[in-house]
PDB file of C-alpha atoms in Angstrom:
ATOM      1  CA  UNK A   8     -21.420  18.322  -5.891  1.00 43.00           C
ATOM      2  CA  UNK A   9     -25.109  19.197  -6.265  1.00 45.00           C
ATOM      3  CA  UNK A  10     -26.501  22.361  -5.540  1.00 48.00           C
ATOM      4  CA  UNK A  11     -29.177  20.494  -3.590  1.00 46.00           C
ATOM      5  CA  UNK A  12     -27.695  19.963   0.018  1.00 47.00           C
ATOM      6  CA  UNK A  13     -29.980  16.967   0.276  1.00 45.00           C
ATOM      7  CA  UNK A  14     -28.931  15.001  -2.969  1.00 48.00           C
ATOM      8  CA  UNK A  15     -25.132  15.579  -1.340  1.00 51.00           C
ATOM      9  CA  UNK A  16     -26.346  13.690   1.855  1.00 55.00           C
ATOM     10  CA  UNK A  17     -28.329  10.947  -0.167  1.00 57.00           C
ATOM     11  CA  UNK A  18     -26.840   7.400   1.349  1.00 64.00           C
ATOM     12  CA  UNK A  19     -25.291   5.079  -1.207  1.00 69.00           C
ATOM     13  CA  UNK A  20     -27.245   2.163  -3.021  1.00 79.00           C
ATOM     14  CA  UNK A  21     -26.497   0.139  -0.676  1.00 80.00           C
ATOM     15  CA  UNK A  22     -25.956  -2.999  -3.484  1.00 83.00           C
ATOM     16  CA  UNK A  23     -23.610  -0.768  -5.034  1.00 81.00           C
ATOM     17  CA  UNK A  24     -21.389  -0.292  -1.513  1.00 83.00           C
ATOM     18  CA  UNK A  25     -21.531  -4.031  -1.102  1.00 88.00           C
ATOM     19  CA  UNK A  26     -19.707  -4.424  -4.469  1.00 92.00           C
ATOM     20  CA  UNK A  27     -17.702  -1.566  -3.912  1.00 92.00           C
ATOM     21  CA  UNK A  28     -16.299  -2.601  -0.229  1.00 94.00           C
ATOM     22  CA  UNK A  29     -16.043  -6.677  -1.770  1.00 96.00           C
ATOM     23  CA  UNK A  30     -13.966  -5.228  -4.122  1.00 96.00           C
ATOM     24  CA  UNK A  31     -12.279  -3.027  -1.565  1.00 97.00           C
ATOM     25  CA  UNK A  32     -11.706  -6.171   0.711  1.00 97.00           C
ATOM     26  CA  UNK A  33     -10.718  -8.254  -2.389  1.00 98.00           C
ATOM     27  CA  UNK A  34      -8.341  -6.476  -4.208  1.00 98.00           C
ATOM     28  CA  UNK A  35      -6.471  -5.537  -0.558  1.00 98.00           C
ATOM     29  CA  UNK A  36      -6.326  -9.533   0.285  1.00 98.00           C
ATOM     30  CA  UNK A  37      -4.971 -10.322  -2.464  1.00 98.00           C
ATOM     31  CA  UNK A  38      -2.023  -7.897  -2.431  1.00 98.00           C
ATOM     32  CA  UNK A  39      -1.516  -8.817   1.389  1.00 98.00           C
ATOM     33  CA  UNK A  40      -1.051 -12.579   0.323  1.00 98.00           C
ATOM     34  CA  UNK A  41       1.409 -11.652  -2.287  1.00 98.00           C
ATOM     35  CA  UNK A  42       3.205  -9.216  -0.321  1.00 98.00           C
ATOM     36  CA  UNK A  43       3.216 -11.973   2.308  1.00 98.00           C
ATOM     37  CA  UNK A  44       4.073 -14.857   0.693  1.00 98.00           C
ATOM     38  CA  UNK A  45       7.199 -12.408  -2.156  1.00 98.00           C
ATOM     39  CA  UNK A  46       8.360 -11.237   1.653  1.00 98.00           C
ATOM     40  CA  UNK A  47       8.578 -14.516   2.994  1.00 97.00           C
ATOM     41  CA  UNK A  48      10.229 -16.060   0.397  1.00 98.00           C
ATOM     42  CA  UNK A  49      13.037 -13.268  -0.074  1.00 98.00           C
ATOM     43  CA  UNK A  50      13.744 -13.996   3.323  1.00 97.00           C
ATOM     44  CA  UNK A  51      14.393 -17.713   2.889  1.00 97.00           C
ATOM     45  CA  UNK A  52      16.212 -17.799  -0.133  1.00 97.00           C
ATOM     46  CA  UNK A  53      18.095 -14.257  -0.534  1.00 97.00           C
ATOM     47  CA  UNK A  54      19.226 -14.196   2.989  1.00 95.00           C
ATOM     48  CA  UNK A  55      22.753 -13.761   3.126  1.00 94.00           C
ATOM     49  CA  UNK A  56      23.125 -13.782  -0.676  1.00 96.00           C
ATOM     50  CA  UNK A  57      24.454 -11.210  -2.983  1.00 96.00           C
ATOM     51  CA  UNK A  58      21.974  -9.453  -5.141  1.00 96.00           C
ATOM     52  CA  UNK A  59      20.403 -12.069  -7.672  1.00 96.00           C
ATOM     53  CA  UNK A  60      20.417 -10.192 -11.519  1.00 96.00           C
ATOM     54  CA  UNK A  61      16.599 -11.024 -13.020  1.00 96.00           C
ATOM     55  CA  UNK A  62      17.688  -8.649 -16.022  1.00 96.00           C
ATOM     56  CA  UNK A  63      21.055  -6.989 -15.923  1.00 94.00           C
ATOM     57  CA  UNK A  64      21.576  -3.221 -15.275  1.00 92.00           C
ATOM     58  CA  UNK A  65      17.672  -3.156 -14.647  1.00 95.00           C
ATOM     59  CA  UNK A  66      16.206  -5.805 -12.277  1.00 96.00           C
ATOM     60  CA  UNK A  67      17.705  -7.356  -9.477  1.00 97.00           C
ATOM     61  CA  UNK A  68      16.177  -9.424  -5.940  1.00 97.00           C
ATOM     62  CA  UNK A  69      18.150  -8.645  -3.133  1.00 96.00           C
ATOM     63  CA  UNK A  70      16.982  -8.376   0.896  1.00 96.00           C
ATOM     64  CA  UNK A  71      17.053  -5.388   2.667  1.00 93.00           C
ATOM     65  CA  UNK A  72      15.601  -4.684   5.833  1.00 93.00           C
ATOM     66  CA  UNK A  73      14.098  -1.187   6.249  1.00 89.00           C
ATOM     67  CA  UNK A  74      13.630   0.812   9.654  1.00 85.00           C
ATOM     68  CA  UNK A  75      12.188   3.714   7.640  1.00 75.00           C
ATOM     69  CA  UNK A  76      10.534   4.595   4.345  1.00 72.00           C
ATOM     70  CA  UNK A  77      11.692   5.038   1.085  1.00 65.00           C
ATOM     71  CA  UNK A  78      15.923   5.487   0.610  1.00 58.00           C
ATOM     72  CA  UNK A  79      15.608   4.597   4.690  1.00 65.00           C
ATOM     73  CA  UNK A  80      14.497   7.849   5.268  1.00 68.00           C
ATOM     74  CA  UNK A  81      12.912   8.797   8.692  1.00 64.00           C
ATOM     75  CA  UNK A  82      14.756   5.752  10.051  1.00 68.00           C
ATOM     76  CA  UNK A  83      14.914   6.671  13.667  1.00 70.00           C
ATOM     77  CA  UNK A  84      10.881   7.257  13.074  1.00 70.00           C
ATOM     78  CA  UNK A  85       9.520   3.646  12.967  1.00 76.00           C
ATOM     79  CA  UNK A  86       7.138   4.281  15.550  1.00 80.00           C
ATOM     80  CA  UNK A  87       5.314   7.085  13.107  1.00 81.00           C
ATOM     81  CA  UNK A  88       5.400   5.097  10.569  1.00 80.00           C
ATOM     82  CA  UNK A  89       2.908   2.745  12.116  1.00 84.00           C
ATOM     83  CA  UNK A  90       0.896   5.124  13.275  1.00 88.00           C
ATOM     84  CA  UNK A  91       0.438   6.775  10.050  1.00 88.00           C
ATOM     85  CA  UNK A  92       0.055   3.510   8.256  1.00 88.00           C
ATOM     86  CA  UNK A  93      -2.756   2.413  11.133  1.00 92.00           C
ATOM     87  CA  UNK A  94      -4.594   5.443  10.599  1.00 95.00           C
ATOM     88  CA  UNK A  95      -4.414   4.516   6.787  1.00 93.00           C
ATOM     89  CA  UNK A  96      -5.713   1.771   7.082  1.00 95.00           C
ATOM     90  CA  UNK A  97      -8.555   3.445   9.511  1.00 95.00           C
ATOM     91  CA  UNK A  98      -9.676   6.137   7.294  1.00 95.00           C
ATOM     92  CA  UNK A  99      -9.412   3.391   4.413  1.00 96.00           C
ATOM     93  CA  UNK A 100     -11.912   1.019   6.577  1.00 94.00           C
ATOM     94  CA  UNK A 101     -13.946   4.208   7.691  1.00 94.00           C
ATOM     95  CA  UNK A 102     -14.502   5.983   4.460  1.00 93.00           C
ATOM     96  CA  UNK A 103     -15.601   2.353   3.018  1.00 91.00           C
ATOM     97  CA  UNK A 104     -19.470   2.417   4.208  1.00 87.00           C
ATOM     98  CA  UNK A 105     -19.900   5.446   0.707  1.00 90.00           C
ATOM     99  CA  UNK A 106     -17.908   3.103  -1.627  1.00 93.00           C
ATOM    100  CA  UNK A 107     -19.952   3.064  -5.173  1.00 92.00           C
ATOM    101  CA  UNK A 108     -16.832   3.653  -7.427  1.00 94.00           C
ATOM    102  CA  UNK A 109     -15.195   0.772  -9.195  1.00 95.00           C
ATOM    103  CA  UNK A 110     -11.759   3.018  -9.227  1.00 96.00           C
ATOM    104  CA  UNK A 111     -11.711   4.134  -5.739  1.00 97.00           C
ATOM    105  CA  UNK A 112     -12.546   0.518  -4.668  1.00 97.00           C
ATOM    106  CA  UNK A 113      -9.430  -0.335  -6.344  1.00 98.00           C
ATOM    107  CA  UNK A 114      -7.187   2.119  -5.477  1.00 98.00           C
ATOM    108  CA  UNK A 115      -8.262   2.236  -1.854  1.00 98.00           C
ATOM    109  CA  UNK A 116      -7.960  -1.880  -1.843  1.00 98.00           C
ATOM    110  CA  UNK A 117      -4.405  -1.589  -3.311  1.00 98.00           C
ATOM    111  CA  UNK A 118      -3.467   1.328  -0.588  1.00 97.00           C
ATOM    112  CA  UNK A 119      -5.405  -0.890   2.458  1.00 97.00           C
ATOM    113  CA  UNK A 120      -3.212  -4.299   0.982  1.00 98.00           C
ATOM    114  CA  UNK A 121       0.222  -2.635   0.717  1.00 96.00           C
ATOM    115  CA  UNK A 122      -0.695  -0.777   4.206  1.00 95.00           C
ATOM    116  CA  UNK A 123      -1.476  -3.285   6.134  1.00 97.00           C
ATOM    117  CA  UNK A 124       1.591  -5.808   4.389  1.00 96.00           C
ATOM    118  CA  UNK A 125       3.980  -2.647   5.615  1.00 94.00           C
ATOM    119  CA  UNK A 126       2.320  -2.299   8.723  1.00 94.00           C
ATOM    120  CA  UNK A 127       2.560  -6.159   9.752  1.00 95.00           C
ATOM    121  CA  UNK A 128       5.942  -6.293   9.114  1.00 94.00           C
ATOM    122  CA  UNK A 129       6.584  -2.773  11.609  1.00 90.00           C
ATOM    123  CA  UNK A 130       4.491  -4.852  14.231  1.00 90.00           C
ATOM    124  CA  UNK A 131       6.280  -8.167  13.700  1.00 93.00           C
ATOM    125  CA  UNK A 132       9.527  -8.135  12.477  1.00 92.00           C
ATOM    126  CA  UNK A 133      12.552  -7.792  14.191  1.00 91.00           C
ATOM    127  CA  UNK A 134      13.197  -5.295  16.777  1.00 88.00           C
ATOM    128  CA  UNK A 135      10.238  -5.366  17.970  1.00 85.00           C
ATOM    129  CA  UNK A 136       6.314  -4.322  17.969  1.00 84.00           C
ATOM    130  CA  UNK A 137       5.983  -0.696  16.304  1.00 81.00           C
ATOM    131  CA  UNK A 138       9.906  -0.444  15.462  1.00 83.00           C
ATOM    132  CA  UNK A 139      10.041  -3.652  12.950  1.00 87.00           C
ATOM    133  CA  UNK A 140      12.153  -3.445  10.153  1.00 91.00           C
ATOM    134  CA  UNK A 141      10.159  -3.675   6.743  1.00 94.00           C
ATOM    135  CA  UNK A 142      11.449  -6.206   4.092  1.00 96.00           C
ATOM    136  CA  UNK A 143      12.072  -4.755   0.626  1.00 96.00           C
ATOM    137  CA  UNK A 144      13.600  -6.875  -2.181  1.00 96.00           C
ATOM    138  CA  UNK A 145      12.670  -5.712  -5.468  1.00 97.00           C
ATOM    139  CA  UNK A 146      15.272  -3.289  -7.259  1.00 96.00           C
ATOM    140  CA  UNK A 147      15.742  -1.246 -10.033  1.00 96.00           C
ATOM    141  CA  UNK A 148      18.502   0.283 -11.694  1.00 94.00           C
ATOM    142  CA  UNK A 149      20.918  -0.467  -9.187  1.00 92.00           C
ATOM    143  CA  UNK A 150      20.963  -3.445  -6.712  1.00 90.00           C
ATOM    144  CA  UNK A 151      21.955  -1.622  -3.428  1.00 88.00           C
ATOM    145  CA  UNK A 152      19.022   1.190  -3.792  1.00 85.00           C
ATOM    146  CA  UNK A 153      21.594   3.705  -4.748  1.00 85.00           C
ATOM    147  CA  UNK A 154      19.085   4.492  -7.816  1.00 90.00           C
ATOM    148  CA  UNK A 155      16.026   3.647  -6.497  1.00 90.00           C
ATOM    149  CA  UNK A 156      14.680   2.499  -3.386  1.00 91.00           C
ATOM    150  CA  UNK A 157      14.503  -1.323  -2.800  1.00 93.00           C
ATOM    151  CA  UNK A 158      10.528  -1.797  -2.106  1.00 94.00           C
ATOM    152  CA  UNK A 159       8.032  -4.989  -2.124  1.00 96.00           C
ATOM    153  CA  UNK A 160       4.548  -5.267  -3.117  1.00 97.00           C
ATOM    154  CA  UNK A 161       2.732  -3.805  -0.381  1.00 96.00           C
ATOM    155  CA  UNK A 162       5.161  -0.658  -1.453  1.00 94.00           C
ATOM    156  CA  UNK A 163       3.568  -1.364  -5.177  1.00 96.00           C
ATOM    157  CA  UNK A 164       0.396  -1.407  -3.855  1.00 97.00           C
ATOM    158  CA  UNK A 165       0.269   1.908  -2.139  1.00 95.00           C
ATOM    159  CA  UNK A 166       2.389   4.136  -4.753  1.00 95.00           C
ATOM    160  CA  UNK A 167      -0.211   2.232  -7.617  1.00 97.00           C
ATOM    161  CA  UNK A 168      -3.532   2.706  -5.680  1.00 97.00           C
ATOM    162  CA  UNK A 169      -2.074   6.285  -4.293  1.00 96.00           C
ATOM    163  CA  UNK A 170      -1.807   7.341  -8.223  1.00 97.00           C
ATOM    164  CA  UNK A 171      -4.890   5.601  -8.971  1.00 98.00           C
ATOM    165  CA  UNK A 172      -6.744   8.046  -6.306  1.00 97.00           C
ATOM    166  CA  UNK A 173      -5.279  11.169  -7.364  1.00 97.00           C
ATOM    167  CA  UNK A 174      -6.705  10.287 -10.941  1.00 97.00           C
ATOM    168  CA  UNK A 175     -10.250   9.821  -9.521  1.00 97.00           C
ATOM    169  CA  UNK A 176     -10.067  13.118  -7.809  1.00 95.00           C
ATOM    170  CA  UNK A 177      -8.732  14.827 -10.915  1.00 96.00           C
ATOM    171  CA  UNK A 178     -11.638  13.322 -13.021  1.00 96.00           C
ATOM    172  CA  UNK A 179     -13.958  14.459 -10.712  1.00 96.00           C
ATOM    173  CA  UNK A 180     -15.177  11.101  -9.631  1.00 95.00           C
ATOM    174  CA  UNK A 181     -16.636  11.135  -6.342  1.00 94.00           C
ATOM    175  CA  UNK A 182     -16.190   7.953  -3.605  1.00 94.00           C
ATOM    176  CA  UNK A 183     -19.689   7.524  -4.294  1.00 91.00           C
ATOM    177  CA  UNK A 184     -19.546   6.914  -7.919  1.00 89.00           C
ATOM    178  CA  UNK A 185     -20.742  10.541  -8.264  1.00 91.00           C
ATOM    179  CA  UNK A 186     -18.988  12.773 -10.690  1.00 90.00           C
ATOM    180  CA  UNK A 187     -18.716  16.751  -9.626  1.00 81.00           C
ATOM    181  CA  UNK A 188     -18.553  19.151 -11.789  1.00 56.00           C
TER     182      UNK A 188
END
């Protein structure tokens, strides 16, 4: 930050927030269209099937169905879940109008994507609007989860823009494209 309150206030170039919310709205499309599509396909064709071994001991597609987060935890807690993933994906649409920053753009489009795959899925899935089970398929190191959690893209997407943000922060870049000191 500047030591001059009015250079902190200074609105963003406003060619430079168009690029930086396209991006934004980009990057989180196309992770919602592959978590879509990855989610709807697991459910077609692993449905009822034993884990399917992509590389053995390592990799492995088999469908779970998950009430809570990560391992299952806070399973009797859909209902948080959504609401924590719709204010997400608030603060995500809210914070977008100071977007100058290729790296936030692309960490907060990877977040919005995987937030609002998850969040479809706990508003349409079975049992029911806010309590929808989320499907996971992807596995590594064991097929059952026992390892590691079973997760999908949208799962990717969050954890990878997540880490992403917390590098921006570290470097000092601001949402802007300004870097503090």
């Amino acid at each position: 930050m500047s030591s001059d309150p009015a250079a902190d206030e200074a609105p963003v170039d406003p060619v430079l927030r168009r690029r930086g919310v396209l991006l934004l709205a980009g990057i989180a499309a196309v992770v919602l269209a592959i978590d879509l599509a990855t989610k709807i396909a697991a459910v077609a064709t692993l449905e009822g099937r034993d884990p399917v071994t992509v590389i053995d001991g390592f990799f492995y597609l088999t469908l779970l169905r998950n009430p809570g987060a990560a391992w299952s935890m806070a399973t009797g807690y859909t209902w948080v879940l959504t609401i924590v993933a719709v204010v997400v994906v608030g603060v995500i649409i809210r914070i977008a109008r100071k977007l100058a920053s290729v790296g936030w753009a692309i960490g907060l489009g990877l977040v919005l994507g995987g937030a609002l795959g998850n969040l479809i899925d706990r508003f349409f899935r079975s049992p029911g609007p806010m309590r929808g089970h989320v499907v996971d398929m992807l596995a590594v190191f064991s097929p059952d989860g026992s390892v590691f959690p079973v997760f999908n893209i949208a799962d990717s997407g969050i954890v990878c823009g997540g880490i992403l943000l917390v590098l921006m922060a570290l470097r000092g870049v601001e949402i802007d494209g300004r870097v503090g000191g």
